[in-house]
Tab-separated table of C-alpha atoms in Angstrom:
chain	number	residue	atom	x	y	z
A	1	UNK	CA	10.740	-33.550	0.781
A	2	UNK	CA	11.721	-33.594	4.147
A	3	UNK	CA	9.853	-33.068	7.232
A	4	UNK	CA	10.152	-31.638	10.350
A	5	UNK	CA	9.824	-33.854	13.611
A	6	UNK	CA	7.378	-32.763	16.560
A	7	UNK	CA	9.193	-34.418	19.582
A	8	UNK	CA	9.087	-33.206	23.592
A	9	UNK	CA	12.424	-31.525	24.872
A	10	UNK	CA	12.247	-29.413	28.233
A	11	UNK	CA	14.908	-26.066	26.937
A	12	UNK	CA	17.697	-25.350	29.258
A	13	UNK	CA	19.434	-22.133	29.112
A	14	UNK	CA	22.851	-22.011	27.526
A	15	UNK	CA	24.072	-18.817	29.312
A	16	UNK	CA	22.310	-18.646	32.751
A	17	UNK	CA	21.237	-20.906	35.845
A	18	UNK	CA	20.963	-24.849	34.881
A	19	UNK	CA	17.044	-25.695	35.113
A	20	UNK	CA	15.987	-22.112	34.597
A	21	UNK	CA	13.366	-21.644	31.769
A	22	UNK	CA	13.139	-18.994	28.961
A	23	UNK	CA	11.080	-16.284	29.436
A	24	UNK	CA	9.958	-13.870	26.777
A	25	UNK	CA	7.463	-10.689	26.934
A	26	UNK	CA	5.467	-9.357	24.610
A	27	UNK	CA	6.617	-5.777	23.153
A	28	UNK	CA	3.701	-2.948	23.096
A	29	UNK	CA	4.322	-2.769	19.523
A	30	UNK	CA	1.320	-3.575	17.056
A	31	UNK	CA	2.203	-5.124	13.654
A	32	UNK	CA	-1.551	-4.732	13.081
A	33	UNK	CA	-2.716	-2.864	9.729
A	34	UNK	CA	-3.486	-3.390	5.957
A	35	UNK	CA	-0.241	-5.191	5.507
A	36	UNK	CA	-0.313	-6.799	8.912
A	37	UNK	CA	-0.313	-10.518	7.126
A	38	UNK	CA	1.206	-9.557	3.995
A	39	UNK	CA	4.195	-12.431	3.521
A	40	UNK	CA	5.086	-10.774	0.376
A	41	UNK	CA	7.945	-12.627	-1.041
A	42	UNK	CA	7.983	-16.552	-2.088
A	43	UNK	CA	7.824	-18.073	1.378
A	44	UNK	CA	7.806	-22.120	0.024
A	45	UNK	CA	7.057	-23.258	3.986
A	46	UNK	CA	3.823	-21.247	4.633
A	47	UNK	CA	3.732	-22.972	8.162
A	48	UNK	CA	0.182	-22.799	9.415
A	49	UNK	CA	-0.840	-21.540	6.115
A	50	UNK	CA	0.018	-17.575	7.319
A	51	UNK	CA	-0.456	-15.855	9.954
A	52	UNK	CA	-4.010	-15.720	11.349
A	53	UNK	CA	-3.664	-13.050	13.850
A	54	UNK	CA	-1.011	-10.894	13.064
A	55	UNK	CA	2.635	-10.305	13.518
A	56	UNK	CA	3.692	-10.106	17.297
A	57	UNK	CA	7.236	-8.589	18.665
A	58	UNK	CA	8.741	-10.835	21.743
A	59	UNK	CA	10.918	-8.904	24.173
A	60	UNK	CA	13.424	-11.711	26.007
A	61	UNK	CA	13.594	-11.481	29.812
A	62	UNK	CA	16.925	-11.606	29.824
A	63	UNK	CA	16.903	-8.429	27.862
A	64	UNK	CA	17.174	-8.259	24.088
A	65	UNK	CA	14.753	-10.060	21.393
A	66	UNK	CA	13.209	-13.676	21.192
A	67	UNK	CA	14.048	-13.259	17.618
A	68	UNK	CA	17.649	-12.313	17.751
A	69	UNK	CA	20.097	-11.501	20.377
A	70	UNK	CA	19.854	-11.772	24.332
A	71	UNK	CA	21.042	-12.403	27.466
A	72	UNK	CA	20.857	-15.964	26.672
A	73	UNK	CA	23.562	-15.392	24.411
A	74	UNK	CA	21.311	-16.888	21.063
A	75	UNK	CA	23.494	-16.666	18.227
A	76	UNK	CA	21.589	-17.379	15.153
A	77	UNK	CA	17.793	-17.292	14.582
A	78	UNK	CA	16.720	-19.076	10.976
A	79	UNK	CA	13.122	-19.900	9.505
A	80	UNK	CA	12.589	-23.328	8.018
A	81	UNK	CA	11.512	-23.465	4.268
A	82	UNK	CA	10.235	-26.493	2.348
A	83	UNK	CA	11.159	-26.939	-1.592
A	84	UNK	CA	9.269	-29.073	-4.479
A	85	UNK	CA	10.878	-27.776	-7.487
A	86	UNK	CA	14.247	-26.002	-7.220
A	87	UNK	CA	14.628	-22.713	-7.803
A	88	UNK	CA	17.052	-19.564	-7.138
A	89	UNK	CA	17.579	-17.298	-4.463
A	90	UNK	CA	18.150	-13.513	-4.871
A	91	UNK	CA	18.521	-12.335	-1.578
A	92	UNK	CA	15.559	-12.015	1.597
A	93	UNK	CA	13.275	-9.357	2.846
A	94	UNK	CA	13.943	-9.754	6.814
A	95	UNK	CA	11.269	-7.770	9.481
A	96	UNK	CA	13.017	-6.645	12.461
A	97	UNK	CA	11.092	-4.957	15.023
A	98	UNK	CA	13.686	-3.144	16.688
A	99	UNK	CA	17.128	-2.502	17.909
A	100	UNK	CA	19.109	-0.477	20.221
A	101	UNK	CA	22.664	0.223	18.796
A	102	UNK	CA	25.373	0.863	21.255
A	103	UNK	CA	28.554	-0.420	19.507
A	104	UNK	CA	27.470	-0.661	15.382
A	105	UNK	CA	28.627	-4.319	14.918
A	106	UNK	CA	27.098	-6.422	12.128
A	107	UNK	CA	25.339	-9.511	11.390
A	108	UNK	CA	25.539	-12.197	8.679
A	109	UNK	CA	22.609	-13.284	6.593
A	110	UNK	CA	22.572	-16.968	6.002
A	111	UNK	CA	21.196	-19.773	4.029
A	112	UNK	CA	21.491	-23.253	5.342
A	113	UNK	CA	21.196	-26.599	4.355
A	114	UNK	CA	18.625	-28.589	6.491
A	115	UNK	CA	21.293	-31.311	6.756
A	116	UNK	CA	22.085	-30.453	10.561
A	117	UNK	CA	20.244	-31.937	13.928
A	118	UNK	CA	18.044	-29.347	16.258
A	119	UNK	CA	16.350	-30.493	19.712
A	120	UNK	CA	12.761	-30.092	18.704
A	121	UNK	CA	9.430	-30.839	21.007
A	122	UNK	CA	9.873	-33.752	21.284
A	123	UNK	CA	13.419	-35.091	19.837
A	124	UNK	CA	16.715	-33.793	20.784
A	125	UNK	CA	18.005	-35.450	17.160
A	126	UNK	CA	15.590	-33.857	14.986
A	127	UNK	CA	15.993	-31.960	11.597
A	128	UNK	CA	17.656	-28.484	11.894
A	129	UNK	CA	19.988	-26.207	9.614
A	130	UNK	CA	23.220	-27.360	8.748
A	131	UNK	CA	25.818	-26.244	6.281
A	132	UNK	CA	25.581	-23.044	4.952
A	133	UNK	CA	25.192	-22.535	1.821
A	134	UNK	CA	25.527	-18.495	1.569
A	135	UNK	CA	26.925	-15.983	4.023
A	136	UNK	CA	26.774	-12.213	3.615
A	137	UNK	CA	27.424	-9.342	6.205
A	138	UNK	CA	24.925	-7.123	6.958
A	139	UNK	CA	26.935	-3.733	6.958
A	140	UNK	CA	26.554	-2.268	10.159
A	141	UNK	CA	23.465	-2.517	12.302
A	142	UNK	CA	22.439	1.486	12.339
A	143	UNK	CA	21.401	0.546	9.014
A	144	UNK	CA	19.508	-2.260	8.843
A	145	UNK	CA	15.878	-1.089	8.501
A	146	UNK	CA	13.514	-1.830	11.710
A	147	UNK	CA	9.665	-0.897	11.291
A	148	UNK	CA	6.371	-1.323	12.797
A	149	UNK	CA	5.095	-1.888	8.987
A	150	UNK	CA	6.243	-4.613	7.007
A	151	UNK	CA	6.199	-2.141	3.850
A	152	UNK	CA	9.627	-0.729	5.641
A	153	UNK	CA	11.221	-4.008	6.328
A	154	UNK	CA	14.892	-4.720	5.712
A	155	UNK	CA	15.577	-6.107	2.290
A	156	UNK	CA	19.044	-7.797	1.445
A	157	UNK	CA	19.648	-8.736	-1.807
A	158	UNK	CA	22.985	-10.838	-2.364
A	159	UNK	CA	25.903	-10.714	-4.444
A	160	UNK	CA	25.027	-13.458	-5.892
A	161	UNK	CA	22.306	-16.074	-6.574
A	162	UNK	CA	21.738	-19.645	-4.961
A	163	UNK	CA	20.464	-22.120	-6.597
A	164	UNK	CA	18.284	-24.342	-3.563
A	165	UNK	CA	16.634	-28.016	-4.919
A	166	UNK	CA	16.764	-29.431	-1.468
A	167	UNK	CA	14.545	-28.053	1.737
A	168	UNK	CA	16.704	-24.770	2.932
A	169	UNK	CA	16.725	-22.733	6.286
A	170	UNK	CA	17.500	-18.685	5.983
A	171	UNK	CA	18.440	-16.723	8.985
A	172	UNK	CA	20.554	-14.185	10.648
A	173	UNK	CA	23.670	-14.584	13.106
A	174	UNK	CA	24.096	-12.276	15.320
A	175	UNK	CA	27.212	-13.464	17.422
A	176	UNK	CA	29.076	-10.785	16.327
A	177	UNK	CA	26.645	-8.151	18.330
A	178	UNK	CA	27.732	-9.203	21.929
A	179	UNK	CA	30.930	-7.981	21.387
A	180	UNK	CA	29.458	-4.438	20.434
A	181	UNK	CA	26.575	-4.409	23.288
A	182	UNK	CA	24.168	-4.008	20.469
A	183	UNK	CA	20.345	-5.904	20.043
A	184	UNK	CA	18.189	-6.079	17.402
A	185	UNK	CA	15.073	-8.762	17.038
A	186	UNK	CA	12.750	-10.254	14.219
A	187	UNK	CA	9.168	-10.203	13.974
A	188	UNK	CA	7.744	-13.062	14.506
A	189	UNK	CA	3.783	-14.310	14.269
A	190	UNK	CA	1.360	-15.027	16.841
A	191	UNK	CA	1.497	-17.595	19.337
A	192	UNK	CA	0.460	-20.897	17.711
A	193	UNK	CA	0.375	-20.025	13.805
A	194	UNK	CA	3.332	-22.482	13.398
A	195	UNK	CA	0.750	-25.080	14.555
A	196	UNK	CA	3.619	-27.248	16.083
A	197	UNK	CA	5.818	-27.658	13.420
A	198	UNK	CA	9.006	-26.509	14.952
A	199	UNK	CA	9.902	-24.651	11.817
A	200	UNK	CA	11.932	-21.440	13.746
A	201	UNK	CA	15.397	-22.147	15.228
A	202	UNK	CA	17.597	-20.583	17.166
A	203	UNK	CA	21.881	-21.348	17.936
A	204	UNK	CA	22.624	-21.124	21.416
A	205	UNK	CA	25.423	-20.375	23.004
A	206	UNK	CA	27.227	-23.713	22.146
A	207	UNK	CA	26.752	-24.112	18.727
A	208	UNK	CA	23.546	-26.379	19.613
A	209	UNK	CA	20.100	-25.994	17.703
A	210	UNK	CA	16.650	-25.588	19.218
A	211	UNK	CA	13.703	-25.121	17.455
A	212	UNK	CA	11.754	-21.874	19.186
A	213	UNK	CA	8.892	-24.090	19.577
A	214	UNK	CA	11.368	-25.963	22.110
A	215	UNK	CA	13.091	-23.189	23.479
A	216	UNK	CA	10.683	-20.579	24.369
A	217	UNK	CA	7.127	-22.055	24.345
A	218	UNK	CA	6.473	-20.333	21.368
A	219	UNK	CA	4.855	-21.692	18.310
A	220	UNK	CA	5.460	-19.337	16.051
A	221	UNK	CA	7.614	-18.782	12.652
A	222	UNK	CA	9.632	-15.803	12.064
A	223	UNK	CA	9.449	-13.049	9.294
A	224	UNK	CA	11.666	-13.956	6.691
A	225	UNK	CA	10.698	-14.015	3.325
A	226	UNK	CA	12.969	-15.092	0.295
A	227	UNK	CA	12.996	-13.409	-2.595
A	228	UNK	CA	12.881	-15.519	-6.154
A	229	UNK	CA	14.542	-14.998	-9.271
A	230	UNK	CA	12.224	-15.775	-12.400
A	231	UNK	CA	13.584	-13.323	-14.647
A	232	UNK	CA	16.272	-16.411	-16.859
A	233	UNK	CA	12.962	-18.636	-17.346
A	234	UNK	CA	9.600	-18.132	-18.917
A	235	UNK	CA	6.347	-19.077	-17.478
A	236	UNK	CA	6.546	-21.882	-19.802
A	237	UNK	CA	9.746	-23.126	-18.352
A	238	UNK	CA	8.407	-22.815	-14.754
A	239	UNK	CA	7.256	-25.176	-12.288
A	240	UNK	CA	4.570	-24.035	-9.884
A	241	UNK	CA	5.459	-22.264	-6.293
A	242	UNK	CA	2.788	-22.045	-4.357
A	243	UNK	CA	0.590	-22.506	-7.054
A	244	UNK	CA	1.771	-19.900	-8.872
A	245	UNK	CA	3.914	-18.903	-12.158
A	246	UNK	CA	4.939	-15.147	-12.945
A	247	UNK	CA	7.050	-13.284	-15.096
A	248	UNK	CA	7.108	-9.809	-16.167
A	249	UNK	CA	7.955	-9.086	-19.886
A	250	UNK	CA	9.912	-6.935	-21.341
A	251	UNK	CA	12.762	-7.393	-18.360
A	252	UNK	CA	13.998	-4.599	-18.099
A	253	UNK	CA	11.288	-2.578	-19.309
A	254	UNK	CA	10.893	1.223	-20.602
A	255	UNK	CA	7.904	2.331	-20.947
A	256	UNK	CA	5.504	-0.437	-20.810
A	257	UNK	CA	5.436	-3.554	-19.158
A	258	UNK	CA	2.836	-6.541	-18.273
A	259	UNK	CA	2.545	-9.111	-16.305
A	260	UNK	CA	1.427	-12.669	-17.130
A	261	UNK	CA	1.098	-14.973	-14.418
A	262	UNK	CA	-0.822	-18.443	-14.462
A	263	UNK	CA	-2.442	-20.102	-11.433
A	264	UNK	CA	-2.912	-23.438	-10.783
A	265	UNK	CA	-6.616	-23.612	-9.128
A	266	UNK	CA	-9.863	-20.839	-9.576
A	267	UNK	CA	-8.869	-18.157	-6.793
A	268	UNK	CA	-9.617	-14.300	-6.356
A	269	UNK	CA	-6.621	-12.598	-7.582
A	270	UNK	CA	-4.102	-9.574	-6.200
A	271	UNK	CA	-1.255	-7.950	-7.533
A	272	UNK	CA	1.205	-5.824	-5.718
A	273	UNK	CA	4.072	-3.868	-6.704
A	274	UNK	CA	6.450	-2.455	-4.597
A	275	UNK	CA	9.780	-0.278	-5.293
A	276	UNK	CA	13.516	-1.244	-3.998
A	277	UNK	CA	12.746	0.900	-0.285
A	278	UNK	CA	9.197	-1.102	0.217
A	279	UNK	CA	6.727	1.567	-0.785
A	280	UNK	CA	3.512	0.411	-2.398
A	281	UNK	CA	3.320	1.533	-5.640
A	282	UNK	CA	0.043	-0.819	-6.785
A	283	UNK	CA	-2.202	-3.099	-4.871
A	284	UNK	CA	-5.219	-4.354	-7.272
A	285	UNK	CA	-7.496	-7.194	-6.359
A	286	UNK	CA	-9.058	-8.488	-9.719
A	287	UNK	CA	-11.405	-10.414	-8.547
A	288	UNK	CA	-12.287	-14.471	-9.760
A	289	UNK	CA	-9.801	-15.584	-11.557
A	290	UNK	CA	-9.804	-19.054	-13.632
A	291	UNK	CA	-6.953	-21.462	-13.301
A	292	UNK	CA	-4.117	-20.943	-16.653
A	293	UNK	CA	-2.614	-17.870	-17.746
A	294	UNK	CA	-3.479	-14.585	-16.748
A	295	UNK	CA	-1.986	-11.050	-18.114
A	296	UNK	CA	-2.459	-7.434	-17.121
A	297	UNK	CA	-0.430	-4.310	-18.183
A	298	UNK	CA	1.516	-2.561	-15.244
A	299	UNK	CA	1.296	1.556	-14.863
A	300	UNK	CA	5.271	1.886	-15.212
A	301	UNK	CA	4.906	5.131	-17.551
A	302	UNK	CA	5.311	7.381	-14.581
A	303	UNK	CA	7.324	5.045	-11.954
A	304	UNK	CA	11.415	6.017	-12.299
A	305	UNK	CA	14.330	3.862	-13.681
A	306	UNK	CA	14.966	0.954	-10.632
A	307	UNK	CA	14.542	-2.232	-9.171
A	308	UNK	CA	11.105	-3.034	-8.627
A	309	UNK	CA	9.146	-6.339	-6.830
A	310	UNK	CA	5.779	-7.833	-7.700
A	311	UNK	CA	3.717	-10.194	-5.659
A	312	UNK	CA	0.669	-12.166	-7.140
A	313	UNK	CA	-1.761	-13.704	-4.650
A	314	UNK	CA	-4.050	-16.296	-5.765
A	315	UNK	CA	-6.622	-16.912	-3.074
A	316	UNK	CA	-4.769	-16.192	0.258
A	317	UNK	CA	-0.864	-15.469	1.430
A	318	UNK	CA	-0.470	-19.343	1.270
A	319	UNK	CA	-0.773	-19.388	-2.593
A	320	UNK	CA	1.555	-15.939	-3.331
A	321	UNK	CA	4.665	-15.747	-5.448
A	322	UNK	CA	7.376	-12.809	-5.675
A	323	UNK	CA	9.894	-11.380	-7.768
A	324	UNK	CA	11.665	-8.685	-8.967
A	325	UNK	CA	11.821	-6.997	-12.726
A	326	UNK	CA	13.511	-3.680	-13.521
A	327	UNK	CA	12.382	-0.338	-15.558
A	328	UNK	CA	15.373	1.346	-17.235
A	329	UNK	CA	14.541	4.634	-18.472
């Protein structure tokens, strides 16, 4: 497993004034709410172990978003993710907070190998994305999804599935904005939930990579959430993530469906399900639950023919696992 270095670098700006420092507000908006801390799908990093006080929007001085595009001229933003046992990729559930569309361009969603070099803290050498590994355009921006809820966030799903085994970054490039004069910014959490371990980056300007940690002052990790693919394996064939094994049987279902899940410690349980636009559709805390295998029935009978995404929570957002299974009627 890799890890991520914690080293001192004073951030220069790429785009403006040698010596000048980054400066970032903090939007009016309030990602505050029942679902405030809900990191629904398989996040493997869990920096900090979640967010403990809620999802914050930074506004960039320079005008734009700490978490995407600005007068800086930031390219890329991407959110670090560790990985014990391999697994695949389906696509990402991305929270942006908002944008302001002048031109329609688009942006790339990307997954990286951590096989590059970032200025961190305190090391101008340290880990930070690489190659990429997937690359898909984002359609224009008037239709990504921005929300003040995380139940409306942007999902992408891609075209087709990777297959990670080695510690991953996934992010979005926005390069292709300036040319358009449009913005638009990711969530990120509260000042000091990443507990220094430089797990956000951002591409300036020149291709270089700085951790957000080193860049901004900010130590904070962004919302981006993969989303997992269980459906080829059963629980039996699964290694844990996050403590956690799921799998929804039959897949596709009709009219009935269950879920059996197994957890690796004693932890109160939740399930969620959610349909393909983010609306809640089930949110049931059982209670105690034992560690081993676990199985409930799901109230499909009335929910239409689609994609649909579970969550199961065992103890806290640290120890939560996502996918998707699908009702066709």
């Amino acid at each position: 497993m890799k890890r991520i270095s914690t080293l001192l670098f004073c951030a220069l700006l790429s785009t403006v004034a040698f010596g000048q420092s980054r400066a970032y507000e903090t939007s009016n908006k309030a990602f505050e709410g029942p679902n405030s801390s809900l990191r629904v799908p398989t996040d493997t990093l869990i920096p900090g172990g979640g967010p403990s006080t809620g999802w914050v929007f930074y506004n960039s001085a320079s005008g734009g978003y700490v978490g995407g595009n600005n007068g800086y001229g930031d390219m890329e933003k991407a959110q670090y993710f560790l990985v014990q046992d391999g697994y695949n990729i389906e696509g990402g559930i991305f929270w942006f907070g908002g944008k302001d569309v002048q031109g329609d361009g688009a942006v790339d969603f990307n997954i990286y190998d951590m096989d590059g070099t970032a200025n961190t803290t305190t090391d101008s050498t340290g880990i930070g994305p690489g190659t990429i590994l997937l690359s898909e355009s984002s359609g224009p921006v008037s239709a990504i999804d921005t929300a003040s809820s995380f139940d409306a966030a942007h999902v992408h799903m891609f075209a087709v599935q990777l297959t990670v085994m080695t510690d991953y970054a996934m992010g979005v490039n926005f390069n292709a904005l300036y040319a358009t004069s449009d913005t638009l910014g990711l969530v990120a959490s509260a000042d000091g939930d990443d507990v220094g371990f430089n797990s956000s980056f951002e591409s300036w300007s020149d291709g270089s990579w700085y951790s957000i940690y080193s860049g901004w002052g900010l130590d904070v990790f962004f919302a981006i959430f993969p989303i997992v693919d269980l459906s080829v394996s059963s629980i039996e064939e699964q290694s844990f993530i996050n403590g956690v094994k799921a799998q929804v049987y039959p897949n596709p279902a009709a009219s009935q469906a269950s879920l059996k899940f197994e957890i690796e410690n004693n932890a109160e349980v939740q399930v969620i399900v959610y349909d393909a636009t983010g609306r809640v559709l089930m949110n049931d805390e059982f209670g105690s639950m034992s560690a081993g295998s676990h199985e409930i029935k799901l109230p499909v009978e009335n929910w239409n023919a689609g994609v649909y995404y579970y969550t199961v929570i065992a103890g806290n957002y640290a120890h939560s696992l996502t996918s998707k299974f699908v009702l066709s009627k």
